[in-house]
GROMACS .gro file of C-alpha atoms in nm:
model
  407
    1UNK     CA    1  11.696  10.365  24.687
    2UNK     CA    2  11.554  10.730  24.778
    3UNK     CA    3  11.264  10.828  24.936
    4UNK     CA    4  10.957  10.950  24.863
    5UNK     CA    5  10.943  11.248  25.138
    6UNK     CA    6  11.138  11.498  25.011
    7UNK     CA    7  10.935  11.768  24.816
    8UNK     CA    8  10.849  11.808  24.425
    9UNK     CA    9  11.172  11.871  24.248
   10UNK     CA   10  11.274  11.955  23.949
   11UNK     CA   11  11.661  11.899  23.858
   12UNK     CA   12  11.828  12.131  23.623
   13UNK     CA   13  12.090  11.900  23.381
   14UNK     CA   14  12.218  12.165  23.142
   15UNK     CA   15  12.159  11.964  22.823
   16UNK     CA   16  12.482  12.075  22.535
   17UNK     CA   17  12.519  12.421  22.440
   18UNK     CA   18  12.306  12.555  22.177
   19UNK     CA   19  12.257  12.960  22.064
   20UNK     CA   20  12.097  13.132  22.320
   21UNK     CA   21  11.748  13.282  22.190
   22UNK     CA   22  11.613  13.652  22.303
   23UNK     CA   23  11.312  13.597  22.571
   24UNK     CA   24  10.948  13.613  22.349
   25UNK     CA   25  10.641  13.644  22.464
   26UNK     CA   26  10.263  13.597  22.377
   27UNK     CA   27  10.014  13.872  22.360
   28UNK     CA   28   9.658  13.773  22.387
   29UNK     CA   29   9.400  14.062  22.366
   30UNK     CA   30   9.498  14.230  22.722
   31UNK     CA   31   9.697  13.945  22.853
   32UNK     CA   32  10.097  13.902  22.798
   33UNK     CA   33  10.183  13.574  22.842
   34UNK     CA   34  10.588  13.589  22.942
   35UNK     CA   35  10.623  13.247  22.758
   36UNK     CA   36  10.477  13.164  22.450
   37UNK     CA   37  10.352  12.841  22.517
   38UNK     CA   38   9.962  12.728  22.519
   39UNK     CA   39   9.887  12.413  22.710
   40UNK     CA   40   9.632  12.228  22.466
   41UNK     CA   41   9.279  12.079  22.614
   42UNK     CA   42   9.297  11.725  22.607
   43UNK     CA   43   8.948  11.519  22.703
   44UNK     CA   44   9.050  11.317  23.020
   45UNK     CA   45   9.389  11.486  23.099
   46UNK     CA   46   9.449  11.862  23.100
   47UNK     CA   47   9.203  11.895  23.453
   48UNK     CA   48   9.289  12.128  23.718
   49UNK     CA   49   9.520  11.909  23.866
   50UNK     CA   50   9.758  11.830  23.531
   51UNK     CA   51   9.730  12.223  23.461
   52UNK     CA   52   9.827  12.291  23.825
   53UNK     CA   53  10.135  12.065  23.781
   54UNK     CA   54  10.261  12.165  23.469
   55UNK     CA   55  10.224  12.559  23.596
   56UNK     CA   56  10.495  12.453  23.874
   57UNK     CA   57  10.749  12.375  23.619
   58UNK     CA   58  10.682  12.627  23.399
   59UNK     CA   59  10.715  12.901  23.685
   60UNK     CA   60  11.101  12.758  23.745
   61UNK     CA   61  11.219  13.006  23.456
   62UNK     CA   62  10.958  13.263  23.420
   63UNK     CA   63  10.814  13.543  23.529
   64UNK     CA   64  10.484  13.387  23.574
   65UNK     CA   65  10.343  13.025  23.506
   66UNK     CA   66  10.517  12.963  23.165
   67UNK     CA   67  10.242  13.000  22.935
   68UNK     CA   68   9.903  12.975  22.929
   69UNK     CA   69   9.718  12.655  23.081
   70UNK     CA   70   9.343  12.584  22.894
   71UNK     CA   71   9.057  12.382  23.099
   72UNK     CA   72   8.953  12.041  22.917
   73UNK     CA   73   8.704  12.167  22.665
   74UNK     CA   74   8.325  12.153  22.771
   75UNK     CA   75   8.056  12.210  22.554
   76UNK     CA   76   7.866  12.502  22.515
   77UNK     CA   77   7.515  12.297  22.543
   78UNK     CA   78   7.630  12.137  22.886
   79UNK     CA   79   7.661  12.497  23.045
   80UNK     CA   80   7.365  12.630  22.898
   81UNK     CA   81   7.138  12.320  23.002
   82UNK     CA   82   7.341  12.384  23.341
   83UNK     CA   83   7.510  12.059  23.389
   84UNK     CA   84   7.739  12.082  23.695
   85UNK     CA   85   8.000  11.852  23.591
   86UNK     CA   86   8.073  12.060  23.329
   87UNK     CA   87   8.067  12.391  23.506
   88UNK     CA   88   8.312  12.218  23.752
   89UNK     CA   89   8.536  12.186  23.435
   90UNK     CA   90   8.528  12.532  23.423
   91UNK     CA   91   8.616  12.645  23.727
   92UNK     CA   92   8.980  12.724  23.847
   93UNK     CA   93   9.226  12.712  24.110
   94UNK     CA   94   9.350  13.047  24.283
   95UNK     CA   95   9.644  13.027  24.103
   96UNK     CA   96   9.523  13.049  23.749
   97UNK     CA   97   9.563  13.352  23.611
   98UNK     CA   98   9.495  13.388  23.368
   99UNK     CA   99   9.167  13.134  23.345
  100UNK     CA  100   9.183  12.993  23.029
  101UNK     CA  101   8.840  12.785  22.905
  102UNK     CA  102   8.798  12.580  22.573
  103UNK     CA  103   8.441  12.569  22.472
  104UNK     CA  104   8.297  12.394  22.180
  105UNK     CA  105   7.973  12.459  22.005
  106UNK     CA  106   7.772  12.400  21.660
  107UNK     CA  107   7.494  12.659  21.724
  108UNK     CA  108   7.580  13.034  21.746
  109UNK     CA  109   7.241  13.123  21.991
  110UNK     CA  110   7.388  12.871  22.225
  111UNK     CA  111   7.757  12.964  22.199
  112UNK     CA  112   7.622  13.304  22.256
  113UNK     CA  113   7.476  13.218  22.551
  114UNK     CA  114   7.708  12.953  22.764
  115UNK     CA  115   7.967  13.297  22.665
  116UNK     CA  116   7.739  13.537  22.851
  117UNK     CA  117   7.656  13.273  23.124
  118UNK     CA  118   8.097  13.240  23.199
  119UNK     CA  119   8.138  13.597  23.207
  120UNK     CA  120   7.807  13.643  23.424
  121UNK     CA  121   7.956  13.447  23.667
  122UNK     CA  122   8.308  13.616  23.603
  123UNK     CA  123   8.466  13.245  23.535
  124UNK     CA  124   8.728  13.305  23.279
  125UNK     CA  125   9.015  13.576  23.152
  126UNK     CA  126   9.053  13.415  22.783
  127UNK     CA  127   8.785  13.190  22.584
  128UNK     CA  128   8.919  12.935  22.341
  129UNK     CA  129   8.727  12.779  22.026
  130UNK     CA  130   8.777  12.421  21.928
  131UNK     CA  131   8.694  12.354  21.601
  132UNK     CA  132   8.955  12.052  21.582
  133UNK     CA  133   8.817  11.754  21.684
  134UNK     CA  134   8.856  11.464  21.461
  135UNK     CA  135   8.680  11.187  21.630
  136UNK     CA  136   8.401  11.040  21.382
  137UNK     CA  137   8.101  11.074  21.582
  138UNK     CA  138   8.121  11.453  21.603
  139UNK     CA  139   8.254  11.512  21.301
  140UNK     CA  140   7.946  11.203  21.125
  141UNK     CA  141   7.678  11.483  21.217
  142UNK     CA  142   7.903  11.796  21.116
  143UNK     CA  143   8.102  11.940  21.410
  144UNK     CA  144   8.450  11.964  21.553
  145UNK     CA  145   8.751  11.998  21.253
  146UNK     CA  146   8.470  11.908  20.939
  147UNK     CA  147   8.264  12.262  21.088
  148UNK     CA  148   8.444  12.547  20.921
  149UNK     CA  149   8.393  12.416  20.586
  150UNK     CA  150   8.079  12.565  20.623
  151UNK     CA  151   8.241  12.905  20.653
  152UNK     CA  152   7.859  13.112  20.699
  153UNK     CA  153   7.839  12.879  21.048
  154UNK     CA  154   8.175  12.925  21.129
  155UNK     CA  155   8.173  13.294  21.091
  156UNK     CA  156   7.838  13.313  21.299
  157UNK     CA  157   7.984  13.090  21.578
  158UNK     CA  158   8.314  13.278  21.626
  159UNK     CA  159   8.134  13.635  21.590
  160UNK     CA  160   7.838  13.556  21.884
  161UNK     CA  161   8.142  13.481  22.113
  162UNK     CA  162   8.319  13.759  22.057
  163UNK     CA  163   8.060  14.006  22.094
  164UNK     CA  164   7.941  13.793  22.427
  165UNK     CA  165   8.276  13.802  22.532
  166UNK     CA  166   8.383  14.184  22.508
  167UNK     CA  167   8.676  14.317  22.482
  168UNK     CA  168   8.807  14.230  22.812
  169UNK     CA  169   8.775  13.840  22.734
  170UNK     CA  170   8.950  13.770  22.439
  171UNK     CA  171   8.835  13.463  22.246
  172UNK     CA  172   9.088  13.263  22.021
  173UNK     CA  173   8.991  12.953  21.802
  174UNK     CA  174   9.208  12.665  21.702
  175UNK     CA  175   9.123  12.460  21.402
  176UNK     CA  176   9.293  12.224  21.139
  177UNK     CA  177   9.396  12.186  20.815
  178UNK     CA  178   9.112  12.125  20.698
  179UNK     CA  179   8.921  11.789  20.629
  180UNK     CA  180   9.136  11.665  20.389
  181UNK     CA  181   9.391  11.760  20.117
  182UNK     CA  182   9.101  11.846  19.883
  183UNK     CA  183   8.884  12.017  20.122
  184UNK     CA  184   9.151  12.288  20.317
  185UNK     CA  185   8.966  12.562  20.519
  186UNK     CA  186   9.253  12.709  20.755
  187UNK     CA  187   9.275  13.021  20.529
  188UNK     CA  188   8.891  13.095  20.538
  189UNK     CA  189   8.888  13.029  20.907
  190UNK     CA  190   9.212  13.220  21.022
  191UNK     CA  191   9.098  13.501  20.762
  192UNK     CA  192   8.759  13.471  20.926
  193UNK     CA  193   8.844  13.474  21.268
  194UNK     CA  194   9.078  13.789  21.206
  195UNK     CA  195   8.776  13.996  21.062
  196UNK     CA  196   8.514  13.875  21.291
  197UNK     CA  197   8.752  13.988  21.616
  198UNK     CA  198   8.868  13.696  21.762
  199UNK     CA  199   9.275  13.719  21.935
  200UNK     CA  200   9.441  13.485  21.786
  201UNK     CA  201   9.414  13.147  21.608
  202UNK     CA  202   9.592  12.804  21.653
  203UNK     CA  203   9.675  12.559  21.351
  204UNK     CA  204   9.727  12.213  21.420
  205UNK     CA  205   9.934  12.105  21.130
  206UNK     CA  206   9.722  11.826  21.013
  207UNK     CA  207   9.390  11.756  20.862
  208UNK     CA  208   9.099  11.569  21.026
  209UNK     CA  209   9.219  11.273  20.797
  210UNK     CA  210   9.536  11.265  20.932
  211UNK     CA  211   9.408  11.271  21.264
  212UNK     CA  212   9.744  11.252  21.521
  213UNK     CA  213   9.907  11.040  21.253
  214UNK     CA  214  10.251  11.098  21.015
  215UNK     CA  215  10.410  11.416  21.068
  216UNK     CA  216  10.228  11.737  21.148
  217UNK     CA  217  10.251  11.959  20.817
  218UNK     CA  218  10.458  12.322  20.957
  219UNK     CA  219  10.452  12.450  20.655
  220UNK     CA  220  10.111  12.556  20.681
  221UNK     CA  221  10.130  12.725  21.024
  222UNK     CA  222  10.428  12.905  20.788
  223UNK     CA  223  10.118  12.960  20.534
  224UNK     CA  224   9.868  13.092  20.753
  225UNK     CA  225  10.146  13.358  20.930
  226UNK     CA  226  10.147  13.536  20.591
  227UNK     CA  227   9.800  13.550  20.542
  228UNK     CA  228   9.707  13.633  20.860
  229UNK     CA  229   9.862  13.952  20.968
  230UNK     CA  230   9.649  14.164  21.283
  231UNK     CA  231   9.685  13.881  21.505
  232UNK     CA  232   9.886  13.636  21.689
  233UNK     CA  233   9.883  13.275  21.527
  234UNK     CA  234   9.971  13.005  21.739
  235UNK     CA  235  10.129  12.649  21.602
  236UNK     CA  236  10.049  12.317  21.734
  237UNK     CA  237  10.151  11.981  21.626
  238UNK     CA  238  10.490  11.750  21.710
  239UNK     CA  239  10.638  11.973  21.992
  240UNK     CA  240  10.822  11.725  22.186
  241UNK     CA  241  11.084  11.946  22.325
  242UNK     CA  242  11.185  12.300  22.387
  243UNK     CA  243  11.420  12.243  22.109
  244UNK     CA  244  11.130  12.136  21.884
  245UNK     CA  245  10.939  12.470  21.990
  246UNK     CA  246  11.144  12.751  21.919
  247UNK     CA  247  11.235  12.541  21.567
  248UNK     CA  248  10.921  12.564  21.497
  249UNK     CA  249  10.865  12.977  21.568
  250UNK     CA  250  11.177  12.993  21.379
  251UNK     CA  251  11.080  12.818  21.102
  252UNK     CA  252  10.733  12.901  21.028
  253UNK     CA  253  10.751  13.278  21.180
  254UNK     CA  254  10.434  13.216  21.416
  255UNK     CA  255  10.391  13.395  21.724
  256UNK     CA  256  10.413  13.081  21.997
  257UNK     CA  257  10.293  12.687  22.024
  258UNK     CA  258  10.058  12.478  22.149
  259UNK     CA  259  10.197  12.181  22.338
  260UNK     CA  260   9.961  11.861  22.351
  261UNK     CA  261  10.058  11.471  22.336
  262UNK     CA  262  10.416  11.593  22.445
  263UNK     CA  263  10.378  11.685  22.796
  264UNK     CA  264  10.184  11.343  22.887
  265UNK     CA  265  10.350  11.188  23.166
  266UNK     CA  266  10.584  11.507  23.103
  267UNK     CA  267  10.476  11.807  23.320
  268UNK     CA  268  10.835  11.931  23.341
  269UNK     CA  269  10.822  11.993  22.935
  270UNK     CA  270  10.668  12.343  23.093
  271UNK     CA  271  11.016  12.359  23.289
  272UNK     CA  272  11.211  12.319  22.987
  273UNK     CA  273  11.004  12.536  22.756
  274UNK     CA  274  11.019  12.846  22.992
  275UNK     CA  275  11.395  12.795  23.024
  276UNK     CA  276  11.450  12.716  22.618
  277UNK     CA  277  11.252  13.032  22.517
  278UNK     CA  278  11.481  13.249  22.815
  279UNK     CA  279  11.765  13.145  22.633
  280UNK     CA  280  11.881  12.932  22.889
  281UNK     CA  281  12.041  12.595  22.845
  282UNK     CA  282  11.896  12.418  23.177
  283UNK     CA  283  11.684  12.118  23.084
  284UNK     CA  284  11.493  11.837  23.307
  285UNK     CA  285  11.639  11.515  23.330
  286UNK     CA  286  11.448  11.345  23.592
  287UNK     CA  287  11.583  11.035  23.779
  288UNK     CA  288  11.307  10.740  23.843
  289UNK     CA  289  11.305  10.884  24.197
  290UNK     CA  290  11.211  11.226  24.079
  291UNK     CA  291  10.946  11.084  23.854
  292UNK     CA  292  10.814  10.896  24.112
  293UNK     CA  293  10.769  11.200  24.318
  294UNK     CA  294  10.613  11.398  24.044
  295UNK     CA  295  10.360  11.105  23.991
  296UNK     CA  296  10.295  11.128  24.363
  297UNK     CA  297  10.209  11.519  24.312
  298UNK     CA  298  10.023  11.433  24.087
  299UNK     CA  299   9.823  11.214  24.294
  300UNK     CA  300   9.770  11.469  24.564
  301UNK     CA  301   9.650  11.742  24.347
  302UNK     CA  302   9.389  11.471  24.212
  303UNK     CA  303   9.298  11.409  24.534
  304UNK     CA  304   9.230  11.808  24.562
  305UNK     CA  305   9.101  11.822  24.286
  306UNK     CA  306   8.798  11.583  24.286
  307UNK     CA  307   8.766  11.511  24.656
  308UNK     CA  308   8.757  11.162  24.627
  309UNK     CA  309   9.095  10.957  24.672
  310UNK     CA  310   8.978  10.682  24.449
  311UNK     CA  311   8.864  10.860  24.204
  312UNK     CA  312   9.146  11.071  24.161
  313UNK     CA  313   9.373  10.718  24.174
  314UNK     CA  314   9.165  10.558  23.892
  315UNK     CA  315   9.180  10.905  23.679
  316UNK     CA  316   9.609  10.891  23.757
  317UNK     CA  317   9.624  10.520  23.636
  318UNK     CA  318   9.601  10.681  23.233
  319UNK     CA  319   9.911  10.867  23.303
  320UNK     CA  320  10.128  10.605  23.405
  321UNK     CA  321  10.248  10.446  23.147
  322UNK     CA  322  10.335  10.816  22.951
  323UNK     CA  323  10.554  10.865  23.279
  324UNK     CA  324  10.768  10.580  23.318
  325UNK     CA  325  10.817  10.556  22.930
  326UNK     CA  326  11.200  10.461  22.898
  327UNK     CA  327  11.259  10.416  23.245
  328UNK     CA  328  11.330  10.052  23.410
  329UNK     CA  329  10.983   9.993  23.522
  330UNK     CA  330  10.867   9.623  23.369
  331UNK     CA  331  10.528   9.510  23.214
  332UNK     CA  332  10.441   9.344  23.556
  333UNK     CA  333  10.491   9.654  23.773
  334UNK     CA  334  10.311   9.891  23.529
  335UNK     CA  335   9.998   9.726  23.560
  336UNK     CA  336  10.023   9.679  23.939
  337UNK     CA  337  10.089  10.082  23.899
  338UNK     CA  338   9.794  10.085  23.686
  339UNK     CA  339   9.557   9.931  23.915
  340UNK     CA  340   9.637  10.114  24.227
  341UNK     CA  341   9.326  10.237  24.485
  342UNK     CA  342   9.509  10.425  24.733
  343UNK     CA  343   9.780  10.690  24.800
  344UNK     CA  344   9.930  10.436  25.089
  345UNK     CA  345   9.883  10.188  24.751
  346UNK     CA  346  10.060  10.422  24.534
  347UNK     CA  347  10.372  10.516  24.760
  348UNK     CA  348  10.420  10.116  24.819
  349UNK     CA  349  10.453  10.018  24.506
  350UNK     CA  350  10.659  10.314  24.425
  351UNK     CA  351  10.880  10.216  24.712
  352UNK     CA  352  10.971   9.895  24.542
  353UNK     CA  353  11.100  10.091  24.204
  354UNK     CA  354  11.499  10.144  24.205
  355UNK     CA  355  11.461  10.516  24.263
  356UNK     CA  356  11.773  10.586  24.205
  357UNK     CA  357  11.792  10.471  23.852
  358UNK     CA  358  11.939  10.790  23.617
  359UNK     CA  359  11.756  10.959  23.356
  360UNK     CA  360  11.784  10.715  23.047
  361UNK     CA  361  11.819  10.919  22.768
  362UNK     CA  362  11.693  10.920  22.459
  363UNK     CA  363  11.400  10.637  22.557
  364UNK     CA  364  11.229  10.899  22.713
  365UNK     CA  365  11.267  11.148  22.410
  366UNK     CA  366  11.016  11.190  22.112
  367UNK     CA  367  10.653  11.110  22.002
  368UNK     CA  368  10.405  11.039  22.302
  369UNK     CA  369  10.077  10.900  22.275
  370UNK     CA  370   9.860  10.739  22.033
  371UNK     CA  371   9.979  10.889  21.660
  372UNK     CA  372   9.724  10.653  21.499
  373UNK     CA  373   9.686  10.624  21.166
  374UNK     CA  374   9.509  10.817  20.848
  375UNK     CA  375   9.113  10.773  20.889
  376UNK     CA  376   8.833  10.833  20.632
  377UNK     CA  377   8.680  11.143  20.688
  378UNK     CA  378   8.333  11.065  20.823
  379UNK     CA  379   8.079  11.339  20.733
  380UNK     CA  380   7.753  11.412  20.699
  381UNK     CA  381   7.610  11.292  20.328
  382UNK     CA  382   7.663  11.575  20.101
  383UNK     CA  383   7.871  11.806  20.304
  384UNK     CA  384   8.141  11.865  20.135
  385UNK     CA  385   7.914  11.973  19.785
  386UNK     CA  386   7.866  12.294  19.912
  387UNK     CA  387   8.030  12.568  20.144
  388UNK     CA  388   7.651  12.663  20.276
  389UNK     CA  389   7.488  12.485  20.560
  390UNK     CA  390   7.142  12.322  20.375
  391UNK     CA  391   6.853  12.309  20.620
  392UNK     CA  392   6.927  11.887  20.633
  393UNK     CA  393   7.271  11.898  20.789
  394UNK     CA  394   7.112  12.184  21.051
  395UNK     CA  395   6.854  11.964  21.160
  396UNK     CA  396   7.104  11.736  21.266
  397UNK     CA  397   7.408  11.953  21.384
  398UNK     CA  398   7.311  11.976  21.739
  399UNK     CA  399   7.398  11.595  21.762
  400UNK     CA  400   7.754  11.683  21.694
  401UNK     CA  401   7.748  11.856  22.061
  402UNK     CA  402   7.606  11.575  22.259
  403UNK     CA  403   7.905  11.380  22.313
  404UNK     CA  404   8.261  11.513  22.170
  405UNK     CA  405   8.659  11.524  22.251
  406UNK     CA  406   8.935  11.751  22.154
  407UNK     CA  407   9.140  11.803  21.880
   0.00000   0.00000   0.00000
């Protein structure tokens, strides 16, 4: 057994030799990011706390944080109607630089303004643009990754938060394939968001069908690179490793990632990114007793973060099955994990783990999270006849804002 006292650490396991690769980084309007790695917003996860933690590791072989760490996205409505859950969601720790917001929106007046109302209040460096989501009750009434087929709307959306934003602020988007194999719009939309101003764009390799399903589709990302020329494009699907990252900017040409489902229960992913894309060999290889006192970091900067202890315990029980995945922790001891109240609760039951069990290899390795399976595109009735917005689906769109999730 080990304890629990020591401090957060991180233990370098050089992992077999492989080519060293030239240092790259990502340059987004005035900001150089010295890794090219985007944290993605995920509803539920990527809070202050889970952005705070992964910016530890990735600071163990950089220059700065390792990449650049994006708030949960909040919707453009909820700021403007001044909800202060959501501006909460917005607001960063002192050591987030740069501050990095997702916002989502379906009506360019309001987009416009929850833009002007962040920068008013001087709450963010960089802006980012969801138009991913592939949940069916945003995308039933028109919004999240079914949006830019409507490619006047889209244009509209990206270009009021541009101009809100200024030059200072750059605004990226990230979108999808498209809807489905039949209806692509990642061409309009990265040739869109190019002319319109925005600093970059993000392709997740898959279409709203696909959902997080079957293998994300690189050669796309590959596609959009050659079309889209003036700015950074960013690639995001099946990054599991810092090995899977720089095959992918090697492969498709783009100009960095965007890391999602593989960092759950993973923080340390940062570590090894920052270290893959310095060309060095060191890679993370936690014991259970390292984990363990990650998990408990974790906890803490919950804690911080919402000012509550049980609610930050609650929001940590998600995470713990993506953090012991491989590791000798049994059915009966990950729910007792999962059902924790306290941190004196937490740090018992975390005393009765072998902490001193190794890293276990390849169980720990690959896909994370729910992949899913292909869904029917649910969509308006009639939305994918025609490229314009009809004055129907507008009546309607501003449902697609009153309850959504990323993508």
């Amino acid at each position: 057994m080990t304890t629990l006292d020591a401090p957060i650490t991180a233990t370098p396991r050089t992992a077999p030799a492989a080519a060293p690769a030239p240092r790259r980084t990502l340059t987004i309007g005035p900001h150089t990011i010295d890794t090219p790695v985007v944290l993605a917003p995920m509803a539920g996860i990527t809070n202050m706390a889970f952005r705070l933690l992964c910016r530890e590791f990735g600071a163990l072989h950089s220059q700065d944080d390792g990449g650049l760490y994006v708030s949960e996205m909040v919707t453009t409505r909820a700021l403007v109607e001044d909800h202060r859950e959501s501006w909460r969601l917005v607001t960063m720790g002192e050591r987030e630089t740069p501050r990095s917001v997702q916002l989502y929106g379906v009506d360019p007046a309001t987009v416009r303004r929850a833009v002007e109302m962040i920068r008013e209040r001087d709450l963010a460096d960089h802006i980012d643009l969801n138009f991913g989501c592939p949940v069916p009750k945003v995308t039933r009434r028109g919004g999240g990754g079914v949006l830019p087929w409507k490619t006047e709307l889209f244009t509209r959306i990206v270009r009021a938060a541009v101009e809100a934003a200024g030059p200072e602020v750059p605004v990226t988007v990230k979108t999808r394939i498209g809807i489905d194999d039949e209806h692509q719009t990642f061409r309009d939309a990265g040739l869109i968001a190019q002319e319109v101003g925005a600093a970059a764009i993000a392709l997740h390799g898959r279409t709203v069908v696909q959902h997080y399903s079957s293998t994300a589709r690189w050669e796309a990302i590959t596609e959009l690179k050659e079309l889209v020329t003036d700015i950074p494009v960013l690639g995001n699907g099946d990054i599991w490793s810092a090995e899977d990252a720089i095959e992918m900017m090697d492969r498709t040409g783009c100009d960095g990632v965007v890391v999602g489902r593989g960092c759950q229960g993973r923080p340390w992913l940062f570590a090894d990114l920052a270290a893959g894309f310095a060309g060095k060999p060191d890679r993370v290889r936690p014991s259970l007793g390292e984990v363990a006192a990650i998990l408990r970091r974790h906890a803490e900067l919950l804690v911080d973060f919402y000012e509550d202890e049980g609610r930050a315990l609650r929001d940590l029980r998600k995470h713990v099955a993506w953090y012991f995945k491989g590791y000798p922790v049994g059915g009966e001891m990950r729910h007792r994990l999962a059902t924790m109240e306290s941190l004196a609760d937490l740090d018992a039951k975390l005393a009765e783990l072998d902490l001193s069990s190794p890293y276990p290899g390849a169980a720990v390795e690959g896909p994370r999270g729910r992949a899913g399976t292909p869904k029917r595109a649910v969509v308006p009735e009639g939305w994918m006849s025609s490229r314009e917005l009809s004055d129907q689906h507008a009546t309607r769109l501003h449902e697609a804002e009153l309850d959504t999730s990323g993508g």
